[in-house]
CSV table of C-alpha atoms in Angstrom, one decimal:
chain,number,residue,atom,x,y,z
A,1423,MET,CA,94.2,-20.0,135.7
A,1424,PRO,CA,96.0,-21.2,133.0
A,1425,TRP,CA,99.7,-21.2,132.3
A,1426,LYS,CA,101.4,-18.5,129.8
A,1427,LEU,CA,104.2,-19.2,127.9
A,1428,THR,CA,106.0,-16.4,129.1
A,1429,PRO,CA,109.5,-16.2,128.9
A,1430,ARG,CA,110.2,-17.2,132.7
A,1431,VAL,CA,108.1,-20.5,132.1
A,1432,LEU,CA,110.2,-21.3,129.1
A,1433,PHE,CA,113.4,-20.9,131.3
A,1434,LEU,CA,111.9,-23.0,134.0
A,1435,ALA,CA,111.0,-25.8,130.9
A,1436,TRP,CA,114.5,-25.8,129.5
A,1437,MET,CA,116.0,-25.9,133.3
A,1438,ALA,CA,114.0,-29.1,134.1
A,1439,SER,CA,115.0,-30.8,131.2
A,1440,MET,CA,118.7,-30.2,131.7
A,1441,CYS,CA,118.5,-31.4,135.1
A,1442,SER,CA,116.9,-34.6,134.2
A,1443,ALA,CA,119.5,-35.0,131.4
A,1444,ARG,CA,122.4,-34.3,133.3
A,1445,ALA,CA,121.5,-36.8,136.1
A,1446,ARG,CA,121.2,-39.5,133.7
A,1447,THR,CA,124.6,-38.9,131.9
A,1448,ASP,CA,126.6,-38.2,135.5
A,1449,LEU,CA,125.7,-41.8,135.8
A,1450,LEU,CA,128.3,-42.9,132.8
A,1451,ASN,CA,131.7,-42.2,131.7
A,1452,VAL,CA,132.4,-40.6,134.4
A,1453,CYS,CA,135.3,-39.6,137.2
A,1454,MET,CA,134.5,-39.4,140.6
A,1455,ASP,CA,136.1,-35.8,142.5
A,1456,ALA,CA,138.4,-37.0,144.5
A,1457,LYS,CA,142.2,-36.4,145.2
A,1458,HIS,CA,144.3,-37.8,141.8
A,1459,HIS,CA,140.8,-38.7,139.5
A,1460,LYS,CA,140.8,-36.5,135.9
A,1461,VAL,CA,138.0,-34.2,135.6
A,1462,LYS,CA,136.7,-36.4,132.1
A,1463,PRO,CA,137.7,-39.9,131.4
A,1464,GLY,CA,140.1,-40.7,128.4
A,1465,PRO,CA,142.8,-43.1,127.0
A,1466,GLU,CA,146.2,-43.9,128.5
A,1467,ASP,CA,148.4,-45.8,126.9
A,1468,LYS,CA,151.3,-46.3,129.4
A,1469,LEU,CA,149.5,-47.1,132.4
A,1470,HIS,CA,151.4,-49.0,134.7
A,1471,ASP,CA,151.0,-53.1,134.9
A,1472,GLN,CA,148.4,-54.0,136.7
A,1473,CYS,CA,146.1,-51.1,135.7
A,1474,ILE,CA,146.9,-51.8,132.0
A,1475,PRO,CA,143.0,-53.1,131.6
A,1476,TRP,CA,141.7,-49.0,131.6
A,1477,LYS,CA,144.5,-47.9,129.3
A,1478,LYS,CA,141.1,-47.4,126.2
A,1479,ASN,CA,139.5,-45.4,128.5
A,1480,ALA,CA,140.7,-44.2,132.2
A,1481,CYS,CA,140.1,-41.8,135.4
A,1482,CYS,CA,143.8,-42.1,136.3
A,1483,THR,CA,147.6,-41.0,134.7
A,1484,ALA,CA,150.3,-43.3,134.0
A,1485,SER,CA,152.1,-41.4,137.0
A,1486,VAL,CA,148.9,-42.3,139.3
A,1487,SER,CA,148.9,-45.4,137.9
A,1488,GLN,CA,153.1,-46.3,138.6
A,1489,GLU,CA,152.2,-44.8,142.4
A,1490,LEU,CA,149.4,-47.4,142.9
A,1491,HIS,CA,151.9,-50.2,142.5
A,1492,LYS,CA,154.7,-49.1,145.1
A,1493,ASP,CA,154.8,-50.6,148.4
A,1494,ILE,CA,154.0,-46.8,150.1
A,1495,SER,CA,152.8,-45.3,147.4
A,1496,LEU,CA,152.8,-41.2,148.0
A,1497,LEU,CA,149.1,-40.6,146.7
A,1498,TYR,CA,147.9,-41.2,150.0
A,1499,ASN,CA,151.4,-43.0,151.8
A,1500,PHE,CA,149.4,-45.9,152.6
A,1501,ASN,CA,151.6,-49.0,153.7
A,1502,LEU,CA,149.9,-52.4,153.2
A,1503,ASP,CA,152.7,-53.5,155.1
A,1504,HIS,CA,151.6,-52.7,158.6
A,1505,CYS,CA,151.5,-55.5,160.0
A,1506,GLY,CA,154.9,-57.4,158.6
A,1507,LYS,CA,155.6,-57.7,155.0
A,1508,MET,CA,152.3,-58.2,153.0
A,1509,GLU,CA,152.1,-62.0,150.7
A,1510,PRO,CA,152.5,-60.9,146.9
A,1511,THR,CA,149.7,-62.8,146.0
A,1512,CYS,CA,147.7,-60.7,148.5
A,1513,LYS,CA,148.8,-56.8,147.3
A,1514,ARG,CA,148.4,-57.7,143.9
A,1515,HIS,CA,144.6,-57.8,144.8
A,1516,PHE,CA,144.8,-54.5,147.1
A,1517,ILE,CA,146.9,-53.2,144.1
A,1518,GLN,CA,144.1,-54.0,141.7
A,1519,ASP,CA,141.2,-52.5,144.0
A,1520,ASN,CA,143.1,-49.4,143.6
A,1521,CYS,CA,143.7,-49.9,139.6
A,1522,LEU,CA,139.6,-49.8,139.9
A,1523,TYR,CA,139.1,-46.9,142.4
A,1524,GLU,CA,141.4,-44.6,140.5
A,1525,CYS,CA,141.2,-45.5,137.1
A,1526,SER,CA,137.6,-47.0,136.4
A,1527,PRO,CA,135.2,-44.5,134.7
A,1528,ASN,CA,132.4,-46.9,134.8
A,1529,LEU,CA,131.7,-46.7,139.2
A,1530,GLY,CA,129.1,-43.6,138.3
A,1531,PRO,CA,126.1,-45.5,139.7
A,1532,TRP,CA,127.5,-46.1,143.3
A,1533,ILE,CA,129.4,-42.6,143.2
A,1534,GLN,CA,128.3,-40.8,146.3
A,1535,GLU,CA,129.5,-37.2,147.9
A,1536,VAL,CA,131.4,-37.1,151.2
A,1537,ASN,CA,132.6,-34.3,153.2
A,1538,GLN,CA,136.0,-34.9,153.6
A,1539,SER,CA,139.2,-33.0,153.1
A,1540,TRP,CA,141.2,-35.5,150.0
A,1541,ARG,CA,138.0,-36.3,148.0
A,1542,LYS,CA,134.7,-34.9,147.6
A,1543,GLU,CA,133.0,-38.2,146.3
A,1544,ARG,CA,133.6,-42.1,146.7
A,1545,PHE,CA,131.8,-44.9,145.6
A,1546,LEU,CA,129.6,-47.3,147.6
A,1547,ASN,CA,128.1,-50.5,147.7
A,1548,VAL,CA,129.5,-51.2,144.0
A,1549,PRO,CA,128.6,-54.9,143.6
A,1550,LEU,CA,132.1,-57.1,143.0
A,1551,CYS,CA,131.3,-60.3,141.4
A,1552,LYS,CA,131.7,-62.9,144.0
A,1553,GLU,CA,134.4,-64.8,142.5
A,1554,ASP,CA,136.6,-61.8,142.6
A,1555,CYS,CA,136.0,-61.1,146.7
A,1556,GLU,CA,136.4,-64.5,147.0
A,1557,SER,CA,140.0,-65.1,145.5
A,1558,TRP,CA,140.9,-61.5,147.1
A,1559,TRP,CA,140.0,-63.3,150.6
A,1560,GLU,CA,141.3,-66.5,150.1
A,1561,ASP,CA,145.1,-64.9,148.9
A,1562,CYS,CA,144.9,-62.9,151.8
A,1563,ARG,CA,143.8,-64.9,154.7
A,1564,THR,CA,147.2,-66.0,156.0
A,1565,SER,CA,149.1,-62.0,155.1
A,1566,TYR,CA,148.6,-60.3,159.0
A,1567,THR,CA,146.6,-56.6,159.4
A,1568,CYS,CA,145.2,-55.3,162.9
A,1569,LYS,CA,142.2,-53.6,161.9
A,1570,THR,CA,139.3,-54.4,159.9
A,1571,ASN,CA,138.0,-50.8,158.7
A,1572,TRP,CA,141.1,-49.3,157.0
A,1573,GLN,CA,139.1,-46.3,156.1
A,1574,LYS,CA,139.7,-44.4,159.6
A,1575,GLY,CA,141.3,-45.2,162.8
A,1576,TRP,CA,145.3,-45.8,161.7
A,1577,ASN,CA,147.8,-43.4,163.7
A,1578,TRP,CA,149.5,-41.3,161.4
A,1579,THR,CA,152.2,-39.7,163.5
A,1580,SER,CA,154.8,-41.1,161.5
A,1581,GLY,CA,153.5,-39.8,157.9
A,1582,SER,CA,152.0,-43.0,157.1
A,1583,ASN,CA,149.4,-45.5,158.6
A,1584,ARG,CA,150.4,-47.6,161.4
A,1585,CYS,CA,148.3,-50.0,163.9
A,1586,PRO,CA,146.1,-47.9,166.7
A,1587,ALA,CA,147.8,-48.4,170.6
A,1588,GLY,CA,145.9,-51.3,171.6
A,1589,ALA,CA,145.4,-53.0,168.0
A,1590,THR,CA,147.2,-56.7,167.7
A,1591,CYS,CA,148.5,-57.9,164.2
A,1592,SER,CA,146.9,-61.2,163.7
A,1593,THR,CA,145.8,-63.1,160.6
A,1594,PHE,CA,143.1,-61.6,157.4
A,1595,GLU,CA,141.2,-64.6,158.6
A,1596,SER,CA,140.9,-63.6,162.0
A,1597,TYR,CA,140.1,-60.1,161.5
A,1598,PHE,CA,138.1,-60.9,158.4
A,1599,PRO,CA,136.5,-64.6,159.2
A,1600,THR,CA,134.5,-64.9,155.5
A,1601,PRO,CA,134.9,-62.9,152.1
A,1602,THR,CA,132.2,-60.7,152.7
A,1603,ALA,CA,133.4,-59.1,155.8
A,1604,LEU,CA,137.0,-58.6,153.8
A,1605,CYS,CA,135.1,-57.2,150.7
A,1606,GLU,CA,132.3,-54.8,152.5
A,1607,GLY,CA,134.7,-54.1,155.4
A,1608,VAL,CA,137.8,-53.3,154.7
A,1609,TRP,CA,137.2,-50.0,152.7
A,1610,SER,CA,134.0,-49.2,154.5
A,1611,HIS,CA,131.1,-50.3,152.3
A,1612,SER,CA,132.8,-49.0,149.0
A,1613,TYR,CA,132.0,-53.0,147.4
A,1614,LYS,CA,128.4,-55.2,148.2
A,1615,VAL,CA,129.3,-58.4,147.7
A,1616,SER,CA,127.1,-59.5,144.6
A,1617,ASN,CA,125.3,-62.8,144.0
A,1618,TYR,CA,126.5,-62.8,140.2
A,1619,SER,CA,129.2,-63.9,138.6
A,1620,ARG,CA,131.8,-62.8,136.0
A,1621,GLY,CA,130.6,-62.6,132.9
A,1622,SER,CA,126.8,-61.9,133.9
A,1623,GLY,CA,126.7,-58.0,133.1
A,1624,ARG,CA,125.6,-57.6,136.4
A,1625,CYS,CA,128.2,-57.0,138.7
A,1626,ILE,CA,131.5,-55.1,138.3
A,1627,GLN,CA,134.9,-57.0,138.3
A,1628,MET,CA,138.7,-56.1,139.4
A,1629,TRP,CA,140.0,-58.2,136.9
A,1630,PHE,CA,139.4,-58.4,133.0
A,1631,ASP,CA,140.8,-59.3,129.9
A,1632,THR,CA,141.3,-56.3,127.7
A,1633,ALA,CA,140.7,-58.2,124.7
A,1634,GLN,CA,137.3,-58.7,125.3
A,1635,GLY,CA,136.8,-55.1,126.0
A,1636,ASN,CA,135.6,-53.8,129.8
A,1637,PRO,CA,132.6,-55.7,131.1
A,1638,ASN,CA,131.9,-52.9,133.5
A,1639,GLU,CA,130.8,-50.8,131.2
A,1640,GLU,CA,127.6,-53.2,130.4
A,1641,VAL,CA,127.0,-53.4,134.2
A,1642,ALA,CA,127.5,-49.3,134.7
A,1643,ARG,CA,124.3,-48.8,132.1
A,1644,PHE,CA,122.2,-51.6,133.5
A,1645,CYS,CA,122.4,-49.6,136.8
A,1646,ALA,CA,122.2,-46.6,135.5
A,1647,LEU,CA,118.8,-47.5,133.4
A,1648,ASP,CA,117.3,-49.4,136.7
A,1649,MET,CA,118.1,-46.4,138.9
A,1650,ASN,CA,116.5,-44.1,136.4
A,1651,ALA,CA,113.5,-46.2,136.1
A,1652,GLY,CA,112.9,-47.4,139.6
A,1653,ALA,CA,113.9,-43.8,141.4
A,1654,MET,CA,114.3,-40.0,141.1
A,1655,PRO,CA,117.6,-39.5,138.7
A,1656,GLN,CA,120.6,-39.2,141.3
A,1657,GLY,CA,120.9,-35.6,141.4
A,1658,ILE,CA,117.9,-34.1,140.2
A,1659,GLY,CA,116.7,-33.3,143.8
A,1660,PRO,CA,118.4,-30.0,144.1
A,1661,CYS,CA,117.4,-29.3,140.9
A,1662,LEU,CA,113.4,-29.6,141.9
A,1663,LEU,CA,114.3,-27.7,144.4
A,1664,SER,CA,115.1,-25.0,143.0
A,1665,LEU,CA,112.6,-24.8,140.4
A,1666,ALA,CA,110.5,-24.8,143.2
A,1667,LEU,CA,111.6,-22.0,144.9
A,1668,MET,CA,111.5,-20.2,141.6
A,1669,LEU,CA,108.2,-20.8,140.6
A,1670,SER,CA,107.0,-19.7,144.2
A,1671,LEU,CA,108.5,-16.3,142.9
A,1672,ALA,CA,107.4,-16.1,139.9
A,1673,PRO,CA,103.9,-13.7,139.4
């Protein structure tokens, strides 16, 4: 029996197009639904120090960017000096990592929903340029830590993170014997080390020259197109489920 262009059918067709459009745009120029992120990215002229590269279009505010540079930030009460004073050359990489996490609007293709009290989304397997990972590891290998996964398992009884019972402070190189072990393991696979180099347009850069623009915009566009071409767009599954239910109830 052929379909009739009833108001219900027209509504379902419109809903399908809206689902598809939303899924595509949600991959680009977006902020995560997390504790300190803005709802939408925009200019932030007063971003602090290492977060300045994102000032033209940021998911973080100036006050958040200032907190990211403190030894124990009020944002999460996370102490980078949990095994003694971290070397400044190492700490700058973690600050840059935090600036990318809080400020970047170009991580949409890797955003995943999570069920955590302090955030509803995180990014997973962001393709980090290999040089950024290698320099991070090289500058941190002689600093000290007591865990390989900093995402969980800390002792928070003091209000900030402390090493769990039985954990021993040792060099980063002991806990992370390779650059990949550090970059992929420290934040529970937030990053995946890429085979591509900085400037390739195929990997995310933690560090970039603002005078040359933000190279991560191109990377996000490329990956969003690749995802939409090769698989069902992110977020469309629930839409299709709703459509199927409505169609089953249609006369």
